[in-house]
Coordinates of C-alpha atoms in Angstrom, one line a residue:
Chain R
X1 CA -2.2 29.3 -1.1
X2 CA -3.8 25.9 -1.3
X3 CA -4.3 25.8 -5.1
X4 CA -0.7 26.6 -6.0
X5 CA 0.5 24.0 -3.5
X6 CA -1.9 21.4 -4.9
X7 CA -0.7 22.2 -8.4
X8 CA 2.9 21.6 -7.3
X9 CA 1.8 18.3 -5.6
X10 CA 0.1 17.2 -8.8
X11 CA 3.3 18.1 -10.7
X12 CA 5.3 15.9 -8.3
X13 CA 3.0 13.1 -8.9
X14 CA 3.2 13.7 -12.7
X15 CA 6.9 13.7 -12.5
X16 CA 6.9 10.3 -10.8
X17 CA 4.7 9.0 -13.5
X18 CA 6.9 10.5 -16.3
X19 CA 9.9 8.7 -14.8
X20 CA 7.9 5.5 -14.6
X21 CA 6.7 5.8 -18.1
X22 CA 10.3 6.0 -19.4
X23 CA 11.4 3.2 -17.2
X24 CA 8.6 1.1 -18.6
X25 CA 9.7 2.0 -22.1
X26 CA 13.3 1.0 -21.3
X27 CA 12.2 -2.4 -20.0
X28 CA 9.4 -3.2 -22.5
X29 CA 10.2 -1.3 -25.6
X30 CA 7.0 0.3 -26.7
X31 CA 4.4 1.3 -24.2
X32 CA 0.7 2.0 -24.9
X33 CA -1.8 3.9 -23.0
X34 CA -2.9 0.9 -20.8
X35 CA 0.7 0.1 -19.9
X36 CA 1.4 3.7 -19.2
X37 CA -1.6 4.0 -17.0
X38 CA -0.9 0.9 -15.0
X39 CA 2.9 1.1 -14.7
X40 CA 4.1 4.7 -14.8
X41 CA 3.3 5.8 -11.3
X42 CA 4.2 2.5 -9.4
X43 CA 7.5 2.2 -11.3
X44 CA 8.5 5.8 -11.1
X45 CA 7.9 6.0 -7.3
X46 CA 9.5 2.7 -6.6
X47 CA 12.6 3.3 -8.7
X48 CA 13.2 6.8 -7.5
X49 CA 12.8 6.0 -3.8
X50 CA 15.1 3.0 -4.1
X51 CA 17.8 5.1 -5.7
X52 CA 17.4 7.7 -3.0
X53 CA 17.6 5.0 -0.4
X54 CA 20.9 3.7 -1.8
X55 CA 22.4 7.3 -2.0
X56 CA 21.3 8.0 1.5
X57 CA 22.7 4.7 2.7
X58 CA 26.0 5.8 1.2
X59 CA 25.9 9.0 3.2
X60 CA 24.5 11.6 0.8
X61 CA 22.1 14.0 2.5
X62 CA 18.5 14.0 1.4
X63 CA 17.7 17.6 0.4
X64 CA 15.4 19.1 -2.1
X65 CA 18.3 19.7 -4.4
X66 CA 19.6 16.2 -4.1
X67 CA 16.1 14.9 -4.7
X68 CA 15.7 17.0 -7.9
X69 CA 19.2 16.0 -9.1
X70 CA 18.6 12.4 -8.5
X71 CA 15.3 12.5 -10.4
X72 CA 16.9 14.4 -13.3
X73 CA 19.8 12.0 -13.4
X74 CA 17.6 8.9 -13.3
X75 CA 15.3 10.2 -16.0
X76 CA 18.2 11.3 -18.2
X77 CA 20.0 8.0 -17.9
X78 CA 16.8 6.1 -18.7
X79 CA 16.2 8.1 -21.8
X80 CA 19.8 7.7 -22.9
X81 CA 19.6 4.0 -22.3
X82 CA 16.5 3.8 -24.5
X83 CA 18.3 5.7 -27.3
X84 CA 21.3 3.4 -26.9
X85 CA 19.1 0.4 -27.4
X86 CA 18.1 1.6 -30.8
X87 CA 14.9 1.5 -32.7
X88 CA 14.3 -2.3 -32.4
X89 CA 14.0 -2.1 -28.6
X90 CA 12.4 -5.4 -27.9
X91 CA 9.2 -6.9 -29.2
X92 CA 7.3 -4.7 -26.8
X93 CA 4.2 -5.6 -24.9
X94 CA 1.9 -2.9 -26.0
X95 CA -1.6 -3.9 -26.1
X96 CA -3.2 -2.6 -29.3
X97 CA -6.7 -2.8 -30.3
X98 CA -7.3 -4.6 -33.6
X99 CA -7.9 -1.8 -36.1
X100 CA -10.6 -3.9 -37.7
X101 CA -12.6 -4.2 -34.6
X102 CA -14.6 -0.9 -35.1
X103 CA -16.3 1.5 -32.8
X104 CA -18.2 -1.0 -30.8
X105 CA -15.0 -2.5 -29.4
X106 CA -13.6 0.9 -28.6
X107 CA -16.5 1.6 -26.2
X108 CA -15.3 -0.6 -23.3
X109 CA -11.9 1.2 -23.4
X110 CA -13.5 4.6 -23.5
X111 CA -15.7 3.5 -20.6
X112 CA -12.6 2.3 -18.7
X113 CA -11.0 5.7 -19.0
X114 CA -14.2 7.4 -17.9
X115 CA -14.5 5.1 -14.9
X116 CA -11.0 5.8 -13.8
X117 CA -11.5 9.5 -14.1
X118 CA -14.7 9.3 -12.0
X119 CA -12.9 7.2 -9.4
X120 CA -10.1 9.7 -9.2
X121 CA -12.6 12.6 -9.0
X122 CA -14.1 10.9 -6.0
X123 CA -11.1 9.4 -4.2
X124 CA -8.6 12.3 -4.6
X125 CA -10.7 14.9 -2.8
X126 CA -11.6 12.3 -0.1
X127 CA -7.9 11.2 0.3
X128 CA -6.7 14.8 0.6
X129 CA -9.7 15.9 2.6
X130 CA -9.3 13.2 5.3
X131 CA -5.5 13.8 5.4
X132 CA -3.7 11.2 7.4
X133 CA -6.6 10.3 9.6
X134 CA -5.8 6.7 10.2
X135 CA -3.5 5.6 13.0
X136 CA -0.8 3.7 11.1
X137 CA -0.7 6.5 8.5
X138 CA -0.1 9.3 11.0
X139 CA 1.9 7.4 13.6
X140 CA 4.0 5.4 11.1
X141 CA 4.2 5.9 7.3
X142 CA 3.7 9.6 7.1
X143 CA 5.7 10.8 10.1
X144 CA 8.5 8.5 9.1
X145 CA 8.7 10.4 5.8
X146 CA 8.5 13.7 7.6
X147 CA 11.4 12.6 9.9
X148 CA 13.5 11.5 6.9
X149 CA 12.8 14.9 5.2
X150 CA 13.7 16.8 8.4
X151 CA 17.0 15.0 9.1
X152 CA 17.9 14.4 5.4
X153 CA 18.7 10.8 6.2
X154 CA 16.9 7.4 5.9
X155 CA 18.3 6.4 9.3
X156 CA 15.9 9.0 10.8
X157 CA 13.2 6.4 10.2
X158 CA 14.6 4.6 13.2
X159 CA 13.5 7.4 15.6
X160 CA 10.6 9.0 13.8
X161 CA 7.3 7.1 13.7
X162 CA 6.4 3.6 14.9
X163 CA 8.2 0.3 14.1
X164 CA 11.7 1.8 13.9
X165 CA 13.4 0.5 10.7
X166 CA 11.3 -2.7 10.6
X167 CA 9.5 -1.6 7.4
X168 CA 11.1 -0.6 4.1
X169 CA 10.9 3.0 3.0
X170 CA 9.3 3.1 -0.4
X171 CA 6.2 5.0 0.8
X172 CA 7.9 7.1 3.5
X173 CA 10.5 8.3 0.9
X174 CA 7.7 9.3 -1.4
X175 CA 6.1 11.1 1.5
X176 CA 9.5 12.7 2.2
X177 CA 9.6 14.0 -1.4
X178 CA 6.3 15.9 -0.9
X179 CA 7.5 17.1 2.5
X180 CA 10.8 18.4 1.1
X181 CA 9.2 20.2 -1.9
X182 CA 5.9 21.5 -0.5
X183 CA 6.0 20.8 3.3
X184 CA 3.1 18.4 2.5
X185 CA 0.6 21.0 3.6
X186 CA -2.3 19.9 1.4
X187 CA -1.3 17.0 2.0
X188 CA 0.0 16.0 -1.5
X189 CA 1.3 12.7 -0.1
X190 CA -2.3 11.5 -0.1
X191 CA -2.3 11.6 -3.9
X192 CA -0.2 8.5 -3.9
X193 CA -3.0 6.1 -2.8
X194 CA -5.7 6.8 -5.4
X195 CA -2.9 6.6 -7.9
X196 CA -2.1 3.1 -6.9
X197 CA -5.8 2.1 -7.1
X198 CA -6.1 3.4 -10.6
X199 CA -2.8 1.8 -11.6
X200 CA -4.1 -1.6 -10.5
X201 CA -7.4 -1.1 -12.2
X202 CA -5.7 -0.3 -15.6
X203 CA -3.4 -3.2 -15.1
X204 CA -6.2 -5.6 -14.5
X205 CA -8.1 -4.4 -17.6
X206 CA -4.9 -4.8 -19.7
X207 CA -4.1 -8.3 -18.4
X208 CA -7.6 -9.6 -18.9
X209 CA -7.8 -8.1 -22.5
X210 CA -4.3 -9.6 -23.3
X211 CA -5.5 -13.0 -22.0
X212 CA -8.5 -13.0 -24.2
X213 CA -11.4 -11.6 -22.3
X214 CA -13.8 -9.3 -24.1
X215 CA -13.9 -5.6 -23.4
X216 CA -17.1 -5.6 -21.4
X217 CA -16.3 -8.5 -19.1
X218 CA -12.9 -6.9 -18.4
X219 CA -14.6 -3.6 -17.7
X220 CA -17.0 -5.4 -15.3
X221 CA -14.0 -6.9 -13.5
X222 CA -12.3 -3.5 -13.2
X223 CA -15.6 -2.1 -11.8
X224 CA -15.9 -4.9 -9.3
X225 CA -12.4 -4.1 -8.1
X226 CA -12.4 -0.4 -8.1
X227 CA -15.8 0.1 -6.4
X228 CA -15.1 -2.4 -3.7
X229 CA -15.6 -0.7 -0.3
X230 CA -12.2 -1.9 1.0
X231 CA -10.4 -0.8 -2.1
X232 CA -12.0 2.6 -1.9
X233 CA -11.1 2.9 1.7
X234 CA -7.5 2.0 1.0
X235 CA -7.4 4.4 -2.0
X236 CA -8.1 7.2 0.5
X237 CA -5.9 6.3 3.5
X238 CA -2.2 6.4 3.9
X239 CA -1.6 2.7 4.4
X240 CA 0.9 0.6 2.4
X241 CA -1.4 -2.4 1.8
X242 CA -2.8 -1.1 -1.5
X243 CA 0.6 -0.2 -2.9
X244 CA 1.8 -3.7 -2.0
X245 CA -1.3 -5.2 -3.6
X246 CA -0.5 -3.2 -6.8
X247 CA 3.1 -4.3 -7.0
X248 CA 2.2 -8.0 -6.3
X249 CA -0.8 -8.1 -8.7
X250 CA 1.0 -6.3 -11.5
X251 CA 4.1 -8.5 -10.9
X252 CA 2.0 -11.7 -11.2
X253 CA 0.3 -10.4 -14.4
X254 CA 3.5 -9.4 -16.1
X255 CA 5.3 -12.5 -15.1
X256 CA 2.6 -14.8 -16.4
X257 CA 2.3 -12.9 -19.6
X258 CA 6.0 -12.8 -20.1
X259 CA 6.5 -16.5 -19.5
X260 CA 3.5 -17.3 -21.7
X261 CA 4.8 -15.4 -24.7
X262 CA 8.5 -16.1 -24.0
X263 CA 9.1 -12.4 -23.5
X264 CA 12.0 -11.9 -21.2
X265 CA 11.4 -8.2 -20.9
X266 CA 8.0 -8.8 -19.4
X267 CA 9.4 -11.4 -17.1
X268 CA 12.1 -8.9 -15.9
X269 CA 9.3 -6.3 -15.3
X270 CA 7.4 -8.8 -13.2
X271 CA 10.5 -9.6 -11.1
X272 CA 11.1 -5.8 -10.6
X273 CA 7.5 -5.3 -9.4
X274 CA 7.9 -8.2 -6.9
X275 CA 11.1 -6.4 -5.8
X276 CA 9.1 -3.2 -5.3
X277 CA 6.6 -5.0 -3.2
X278 CA 9.4 -6.1 -0.9
X279 CA 10.6 -2.5 -1.0
X280 CA 7.2 -1.4 0.4
X281 CA 6.5 -3.9 3.2
X282 CA 9.0 -6.4 4.6
X283 CA 6.5 -9.3 4.7
X284 CA 5.7 -8.8 1.0
X285 CA 9.1 -10.5 0.2
X286 CA 7.2 -13.7 0.9
X287 CA 5.1 -13.1 -2.3
X288 CA 8.2 -13.1 -4.4
X289 CA 9.8 -15.9 -2.6
X290 CA 6.9 -18.2 -3.2
X291 CA 5.3 -16.9 -6.4
X292 CA 8.3 -16.5 -8.6
X293 CA 9.5 -20.1 -8.3
X294 CA 6.0 -21.6 -8.6
X295 CA 5.0 -19.6 -11.7
X296 CA 8.4 -20.3 -13.3
X297 CA 8.0 -24.0 -12.6
X298 CA 4.5 -24.1 -14.1
X299 CA 5.7 -22.7 -17.4
X300 CA 8.9 -24.7 -17.3
X301 CA 7.0 -27.9 -17.1
X302 CA 4.4 -26.9 -19.6
X303 CA 6.6 -25.4 -22.2
X304 CA 9.6 -27.6 -21.6
X305 CA 11.9 -24.8 -22.1
X306 CA 14.1 -23.0 -19.7
X307 CA 13.3 -19.5 -18.5
X308 CA 16.0 -16.9 -17.8
X309 CA 16.4 -17.1 -14.1
X310 CA 18.4 -13.9 -14.2
X311 CA 15.5 -12.0 -15.7
X312 CA 13.0 -13.7 -13.4
X313 CA 14.9 -13.4 -10.1
X314 CA 17.5 -10.8 -10.5
X315 CA 15.6 -7.6 -10.0
X316 CA 13.5 -9.1 -7.1
X317 CA 16.6 -10.3 -5.3
X318 CA 18.5 -7.1 -5.8
X319 CA 15.7 -4.9 -4.5
X320 CA 14.6 -7.1 -1.7
X321 CA 18.2 -8.0 -0.8
X322 CA 19.3 -4.4 -0.5
X323 CA 16.6 -3.6 2.0
X324 CA 17.2 -6.6 4.1
X325 CA 20.9 -6.0 4.0
X326 CA 20.3 -2.5 5.4
X327 CA 17.5 -3.2 7.8
X328 CA 17.9 -6.9 8.8
X329 CA 18.5 -6.1 12.5
X330 CA 15.3 -4.1 12.7
X331 CA 13.3 -6.5 10.7
X332 CA 14.4 -9.4 12.9
X333 CA 13.5 -7.5 16.1
X334 CA 10.1 -6.4 14.8
X335 CA 6.9 -8.1 15.9
X336 CA 6.8 -10.4 12.9
X337 CA 10.5 -11.1 13.1
X338 CA 10.3 -12.1 16.7
X339 CA 7.2 -14.2 15.9
X340 CA 9.1 -16.0 13.1
X341 CA 12.0 -16.7 15.4
X342 CA 9.7 -17.9 18.1
X343 CA 7.5 -20.2 16.1
X344 CA 9.8 -23.2 15.7
X345 CA 10.6 -23.8 19.3
X346 CA 6.9 -23.7 20.2
X347 CA 5.9 -26.0 17.4
X348 CA 8.6 -28.5 18.5
X349 CA 7.0 -28.4 22.0
X350 CA 3.8 -29.6 20.4
X351 CA 1.8 -26.4 20.6
X352 CA 0.2 -25.8 17.3
X353 CA -2.2 -23.0 18.2
X354 CA -4.9 -24.7 16.0
X355 CA -7.6 -22.5 17.5
X356 CA -5.9 -19.4 16.2
X357 CA -5.4 -21.1 12.9
X358 CA -9.1 -21.8 12.8
X359 CA -10.0 -18.2 13.7
X360 CA -8.3 -16.7 10.7
X361 CA -10.4 -18.3 7.9
X362 CA -13.5 -18.0 10.1
X363 CA -13.0 -14.2 10.3
X364 CA -12.4 -14.1 6.6
X365 CA -15.6 -16.0 5.9
X366 CA -17.6 -13.7 8.1
X367 CA -16.2 -10.6 6.5
X368 CA -16.2 -12.1 3.0
X369 CA -20.0 -12.2 3.0
X370 CA -20.4 -8.7 4.5
X371 CA -21.0 -6.3 1.6
X372 CA -19.9 -3.4 3.7
X373 CA -16.4 -4.9 4.1
X374 CA -15.6 -6.8 0.9
X375 CA -18.5 -5.7 -1.3
X376 CA -19.6 -8.6 -3.6
X377 CA -16.1 -9.6 -4.6
X378 CA -16.0 -13.0 -2.9
X379 CA -19.5 -14.3 -4.0
X380 CA -19.0 -13.2 -7.6
X381 CA -15.4 -14.4 -7.7
X382 CA -16.4 -17.7 -6.1
X383 CA -19.1 -18.4 -8.7
X384 CA -16.8 -17.5 -11.6
X385 CA -14.1 -19.7 -10.3
X386 CA -16.5 -22.6 -10.0
X387 CA -17.5 -22.1 -13.6
X388 CA -14.0 -21.8 -14.9
X389 CA -12.3 -24.3 -12.6
X390 CA -12.0 -27.1 -15.2
X391 CA -9.7 -24.9 -17.2
X392 CA -7.2 -24.9 -14.4
X393 CA -6.1 -28.4 -15.2
X394 CA -5.4 -27.5 -18.8
X395 CA -1.8 -27.3 -17.7
X396 CA 0.0 -28.2 -20.9
X397 CA -2.1 -26.2 -23.3
X398 CA -2.9 -23.2 -21.2
X399 CA -0.5 -23.0 -18.3
X400 CA -1.7 -19.4 -17.7
X401 CA -4.8 -20.8 -16.0
X402 CA -2.8 -23.1 -13.8
X403 CA -0.3 -20.4 -13.0
X404 CA -3.1 -17.9 -12.1
X405 CA -4.8 -20.6 -10.0
X406 CA -1.7 -21.3 -8.0
X407 CA -0.9 -17.6 -7.7
X408 CA -4.4 -17.0 -6.2
X409 CA -3.8 -19.9 -3.8
X410 CA -0.4 -18.6 -2.7
X411 CA -1.5 -15.0 -2.3
X412 CA -4.4 -16.2 -0.1
X413 CA -2.2 -18.5 1.9
X414 CA 0.5 -16.0 2.7
X415 CA -1.4 -13.7 4.9
X416 CA -3.1 -16.6 6.7
X417 CA 0.4 -18.1 7.3
X418 CA 1.8 -14.7 8.5
X419 CA -1.0 -14.2 11.0
X420 CA -0.7 -17.8 12.1
X421 CA 2.9 -17.0 12.9
X422 CA 1.9 -13.8 14.7
X423 CA -0.4 -15.8 16.9
X424 CA 2.5 -17.5 18.6
X425 CA 3.6 -14.2 20.2
X426 CA 0.3 -12.2 20.4
X427 CA -1.5 -14.4 22.9
X428 CA -3.7 -11.9 24.6
X429 CA -4.6 -9.6 21.7
X430 CA -4.6 -11.9 18.7
X431 CA -8.3 -11.5 18.0
X432 CA -8.1 -7.7 18.1
X433 CA -5.1 -7.9 15.8
X434 CA -7.0 -10.1 13.5
X435 CA -10.0 -7.8 13.5
X436 CA -7.9 -4.8 12.9
X437 CA -5.4 -6.0 10.3
X438 CA -6.4 -9.1 8.4
X439 CA -8.7 -7.6 5.8
X440 CA -6.0 -5.3 4.4
X441 CA -3.4 -8.1 4.5
X442 CA -5.7 -10.1 2.3
X443 CA -6.1 -7.5 -0.4
X444 CA -3.6 -9.2 -2.8
X445 CA -5.3 -12.6 -2.3
X446 CA -8.8 -11.2 -2.8
X447 CA -7.7 -9.4 -6.0
X448 CA -6.1 -12.6 -7.3
X449 CA -9.4 -14.5 -6.7
X450 CA -11.2 -11.9 -8.8
X451 CA -8.5 -12.2 -11.5
X452 CA -8.7 -16.0 -11.5
X453 CA -12.5 -16.0 -11.6
X454 CA -12.7 -13.5 -14.5
X455 CA -9.9 -15.2 -16.4
X456 CA -11.1 -18.8 -16.2
X457 CA -14.8 -17.9 -16.7
X458 CA -14.5 -15.4 -19.5
X459 CA -11.2 -15.9 -21.4
X460 CA -11.8 -17.2 -24.8
X461 CA -10.1 -20.6 -25.5
X462 CA -7.9 -18.8 -27.9
X463 CA -7.4 -15.1 -27.7
X464 CA -9.2 -14.4 -31.0
X465 CA -9.3 -11.2 -33.0
X466 CA -9.1 -8.6 -30.3
X467 CA -5.5 -9.5 -29.5
X468 CA -2.9 -8.3 -32.0
X469 CA 0.6 -9.2 -31.3
X470 CA 3.1 -6.5 -31.5
X471 CA 4.6 -6.2 -35.0
X472 CA 8.4 -6.7 -35.0
Chain F
X1 CA -21.1 -24.7 -22.3
X2 CA -18.8 -22.8 -20.0
X3 CA -18.8 -19.8 -22.4
X4 CA -22.6 -19.8 -22.6
X5 CA -22.9 -19.8 -18.8
X6 CA -20.3 -17.1 -18.5
X7 CA -22.0 -14.9 -21.1
X8 CA -25.3 -15.2 -19.3
X9 CA -23.6 -14.0 -16.1
X10 CA -22.5 -10.7 -17.5
X11 CA -25.8 -8.9 -17.0
X12 CA -26.4 -10.2 -13.4
X13 CA -22.8 -9.2 -12.6
X14 CA -23.5 -5.8 -13.9
X15 CA -26.5 -5.5 -11.6
X16 CA -24.5 -6.7 -8.7
X17 CA -21.9 -4.2 -9.5
X18 CA -24.4 -1.4 -9.3
X19 CA -25.5 -2.8 -5.9
X20 CA -21.8 -2.8 -4.8
X21 CA -21.5 0.8 -5.8
X22 CA -24.5 1.7 -3.7
X23 CA -23.1 -0.2 -0.7
X24 CA -19.8 1.5 -1.0
X25 CA -21.5 4.9 -1.3
X26 CA -23.7 4.3 1.7
X27 CA -21.1 2.6 4.0
X28 CA -18.0 4.6 3.2
X29 CA -18.0 7.3 0.6
X30 CA -21.0 9.3 1.7
X31 CA -20.3 9.4 5.5
X32 CA -16.6 10.1 4.8
X33 CA -17.4 12.9 2.4
X34 CA -19.7 14.5 5.0
X35 CA -17.0 14.3 7.7
X36 CA -14.4 15.7 5.4
X37 CA -16.7 18.5 4.4
X38 CA -17.1 19.5 8.0
X39 CA -13.3 20.1 8.4
X40 CA -12.5 21.3 4.9
X41 CA -11.2 24.6 6.0
X42 CA -8.7 23.2 8.5
X43 CA -5.0 22.5 7.9
X44 CA -4.0 19.0 7.2
X45 CA -2.7 18.2 10.7
X46 CA -6.0 19.5 12.3
X47 CA -8.2 17.5 9.9
X48 CA -6.2 14.4 10.9
X49 CA -6.5 15.2 14.6
X50 CA -10.3 15.9 14.4
X51 CA -11.2 12.9 12.3
X52 CA -9.0 10.5 14.2
X53 CA -9.4 11.7 17.8
X54 CA -12.0 14.5 18.0
X55 CA -12.1 18.2 18.4
X56 CA -10.9 18.2 22.0
X57 CA -7.7 16.4 21.1
X58 CA -7.2 18.7 18.1
X59 CA -7.6 21.8 20.3
X60 CA -5.1 20.5 22.8
X61 CA -2.6 19.8 20.1
X62 CA -3.0 23.3 18.8
X63 CA -2.4 24.6 22.3
X64 CA 0.8 22.5 22.5
X65 CA 1.9 23.8 19.1
X66 CA 1.5 27.3 20.3
X67 CA 3.2 26.9 23.6
X68 CA 6.1 24.5 23.0
X69 CA 9.0 25.9 20.9
X70 CA 10.1 23.7 18.0
X71 CA 13.6 23.1 19.4
X72 CA 12.2 21.8 22.7
X73 CA 11.7 18.4 24.2
X74 CA 8.3 17.1 25.2
X75 CA 7.7 14.3 27.7
X76 CA 4.7 12.0 27.4
X77 CA 3.2 9.6 29.8
X78 CA 4.2 5.9 29.7
X79 CA 2.3 3.5 27.6
X80 CA -0.4 2.2 29.9
X81 CA -4.0 3.1 29.2
X82 CA -4.0 3.3 25.5
X83 CA -4.3 7.1 25.3
X84 CA -3.1 8.7 22.0
X85 CA -0.9 10.9 24.1
X86 CA 1.2 7.9 25.1
X87 CA 2.3 7.1 21.5
X88 CA 5.5 8.8 20.5
X89 CA 5.1 8.2 16.8
X90 CA 1.5 9.6 16.8
X91 CA 2.5 12.7 18.8
X92 CA 5.5 13.2 16.5
X93 CA 3.2 13.6 13.6
X94 CA 1.6 16.6 15.1
X95 CA 4.5 18.1 16.9
X96 CA 7.5 17.5 14.6
X97 CA 10.3 18.7 14.8
X98 CA 10.0 18.6 18.6
X99 CA 12.0 15.9 20.4
X100 CA 9.5 13.6 22.1
X101 CA 10.0 10.9 24.7
X102 CA 8.0 8.7 27.1
X103 CA 8.4 8.3 30.8
X104 CA 9.1 4.7 31.7
X105 CA 6.1 2.7 33.1
X106 CA 7.6 2.2 36.6
X107 CA 9.5 5.4 37.1
X108 CA 7.1 8.2 36.5
X109 CA 8.1 10.3 39.5
X110 CA 11.8 9.9 38.9
X111 CA 11.2 10.8 35.2
X112 CA 9.3 13.9 36.0
X113 CA 11.9 15.0 38.5
X114 CA 14.7 14.3 36.0
X115 CA 13.3 16.4 33.2
X116 CA 14.1 19.7 34.8
X117 CA 15.8 21.3 31.8
X118 CA 14.9 24.7 30.5
X119 CA 13.8 23.4 27.1
X120 CA 11.9 20.4 28.4
X121 CA 8.1 20.4 28.6
X122 CA 5.7 17.9 30.0
X123 CA 2.3 17.3 28.4
X124 CA -0.4 18.0 31.0
X125 CA -3.2 15.4 31.2
X126 CA -5.8 14.3 33.8
X127 CA -3.5 11.4 34.9
X128 CA 0.0 12.7 34.1
X129 CA 2.3 14.0 35.4
X130 CA 2.0 14.0 39.2
X131 CA 1.2 17.7 39.7
X132 CA 3.2 18.2 42.9
X133 CA 6.3 16.7 41.5
X134 CA 6.0 18.5 38.2
X135 CA 5.4 21.8 40.0
X136 CA 8.9 21.6 41.5
X137 CA 10.5 22.6 38.2
X138 CA 7.7 23.5 35.9
X139 CA 4.7 25.9 35.7
X140 CA 1.4 24.6 34.5
X141 CA -0.2 26.4 31.6
X142 CA -3.8 25.4 31.4
X143 CA -5.7 24.5 28.3
X144 CA -8.9 23.1 29.7
X145 CA -9.5 21.4 33.0
X146 CA -6.4 19.3 33.8
X147 CA -5.2 19.5 30.2
X148 CA -2.4 21.8 29.3
X149 CA 1.4 21.8 29.4
X150 CA 4.1 22.0 32.1
X151 CA 6.6 24.6 30.9
X152 CA 10.0 25.5 32.4
X153 CA 9.7 28.1 35.1

């Protein structure tokens, strides 16, 4: 009984990836193996659940048949749109190895695939085996999906699971899909989380290689990320922090790359990924709100040419805006919403809660040096950043370094700011809240520090022979 | 200069990476794999219950699943001492599609008296509900000790 159900669950996951692959092709043109590995699953899941959300908002019942029809329709329309674009569908962003580079340069890529397969072989059984054995997973994300599947309506999320409708429904709707089709008995919904981990890893490798790092340093960076204790934990529990990290990190990478090369399709993809981050956790909208304008401004000033605001902001605003339009009342009445509303009056009274503000980086510092929490990510990233820091000021010639540096700073500052805001309403249990939740809120920031360190320390001054631009 | 320094770091970073793998294995992967192996034959909900709250909790949940029909309502204690039984969302995970509610924190006796319907059950714990009041309309089906369920008479 278990094996057939597991095969169906894997088929569902594969179907999401197939949809995502075609969406990536629609946006980018041609898609290579690295793009497919990093984008397929996040895009497929995010787009399908967003469409399901819109349809349910309009009143259509969520049933297995409706799910399958929506999937088939979305996939069909995507493929038709690709055909309508014609053979010259964009410059494409496919990363291709230089054919002259020989076998020795293929080894890191082969080692990457082997590493990702090993990681999946370890994390998938652990994720499935431990089922939903973390509090927020069982009491929130998963049971919300079950409730949506039971009632066939996204509004069921208000009464099933914790937090009401304060959080967007990307992950609960993916869980609902497994529940509708297989009752989630395995539970197949836990396949989502190792998939996000591997998607991020492939995306990191691709970004570093595209930005001029060698194969072996890029592989080392991926290894540092994917073997990190906290990443491995979140690859095996049903929390949304790793999916948000994936969308934010991949969004930053594609946005920087797109602006650097003047590729509007990549910019659009970056914006879409930021939108999907907002579609996964409400507070993740702050990443798009701060990062998009800053990165755009860096390249605008450096390149002295305008960027398409429609490509850069449109998908993000549409996806984030749709959720907030639907769930604003619930978001506003959530813990964070109340905290945001309550901050200004307290600040105006002269209470700055500086002790709590001090506690946040102090906790981070304690944990950052504990290998059982963050592995060796922070010490290694710190040393690499120090080595590569002078490159950050090469603003005019290499704005990518400046943009990555600022992105790292902002992704680190956002969770600190959010928890500082929470301190205004969580007087008595702020320290337990910090201990319980800050590490996972800092996943995007920590990942960006690793990206920054690897990029500034190892990227060649010019990208050299291993990068081959896509042929028109 | 920067490139020379960076290249020299590759080997040390690779060594540190191996160290990180060992730390991850020792601190998370190995103990988790062992715990998961112990419950490998259980259904997903039971693995969740055992790994999160222990075998006693899982046993009580199984008892509740066996004794409360799916179209019934279950009443939980108010949020007070931090027990998993107090959290509606958490209990919904195990007992879906049953309709689950809390008693209010300052009206436990009134709440228990109120829920006299033929399809309403009350979770039986050591501190909830007040047994004399519950016994007015419900019969106690024991699981272990004070744990069980109050079912309609």
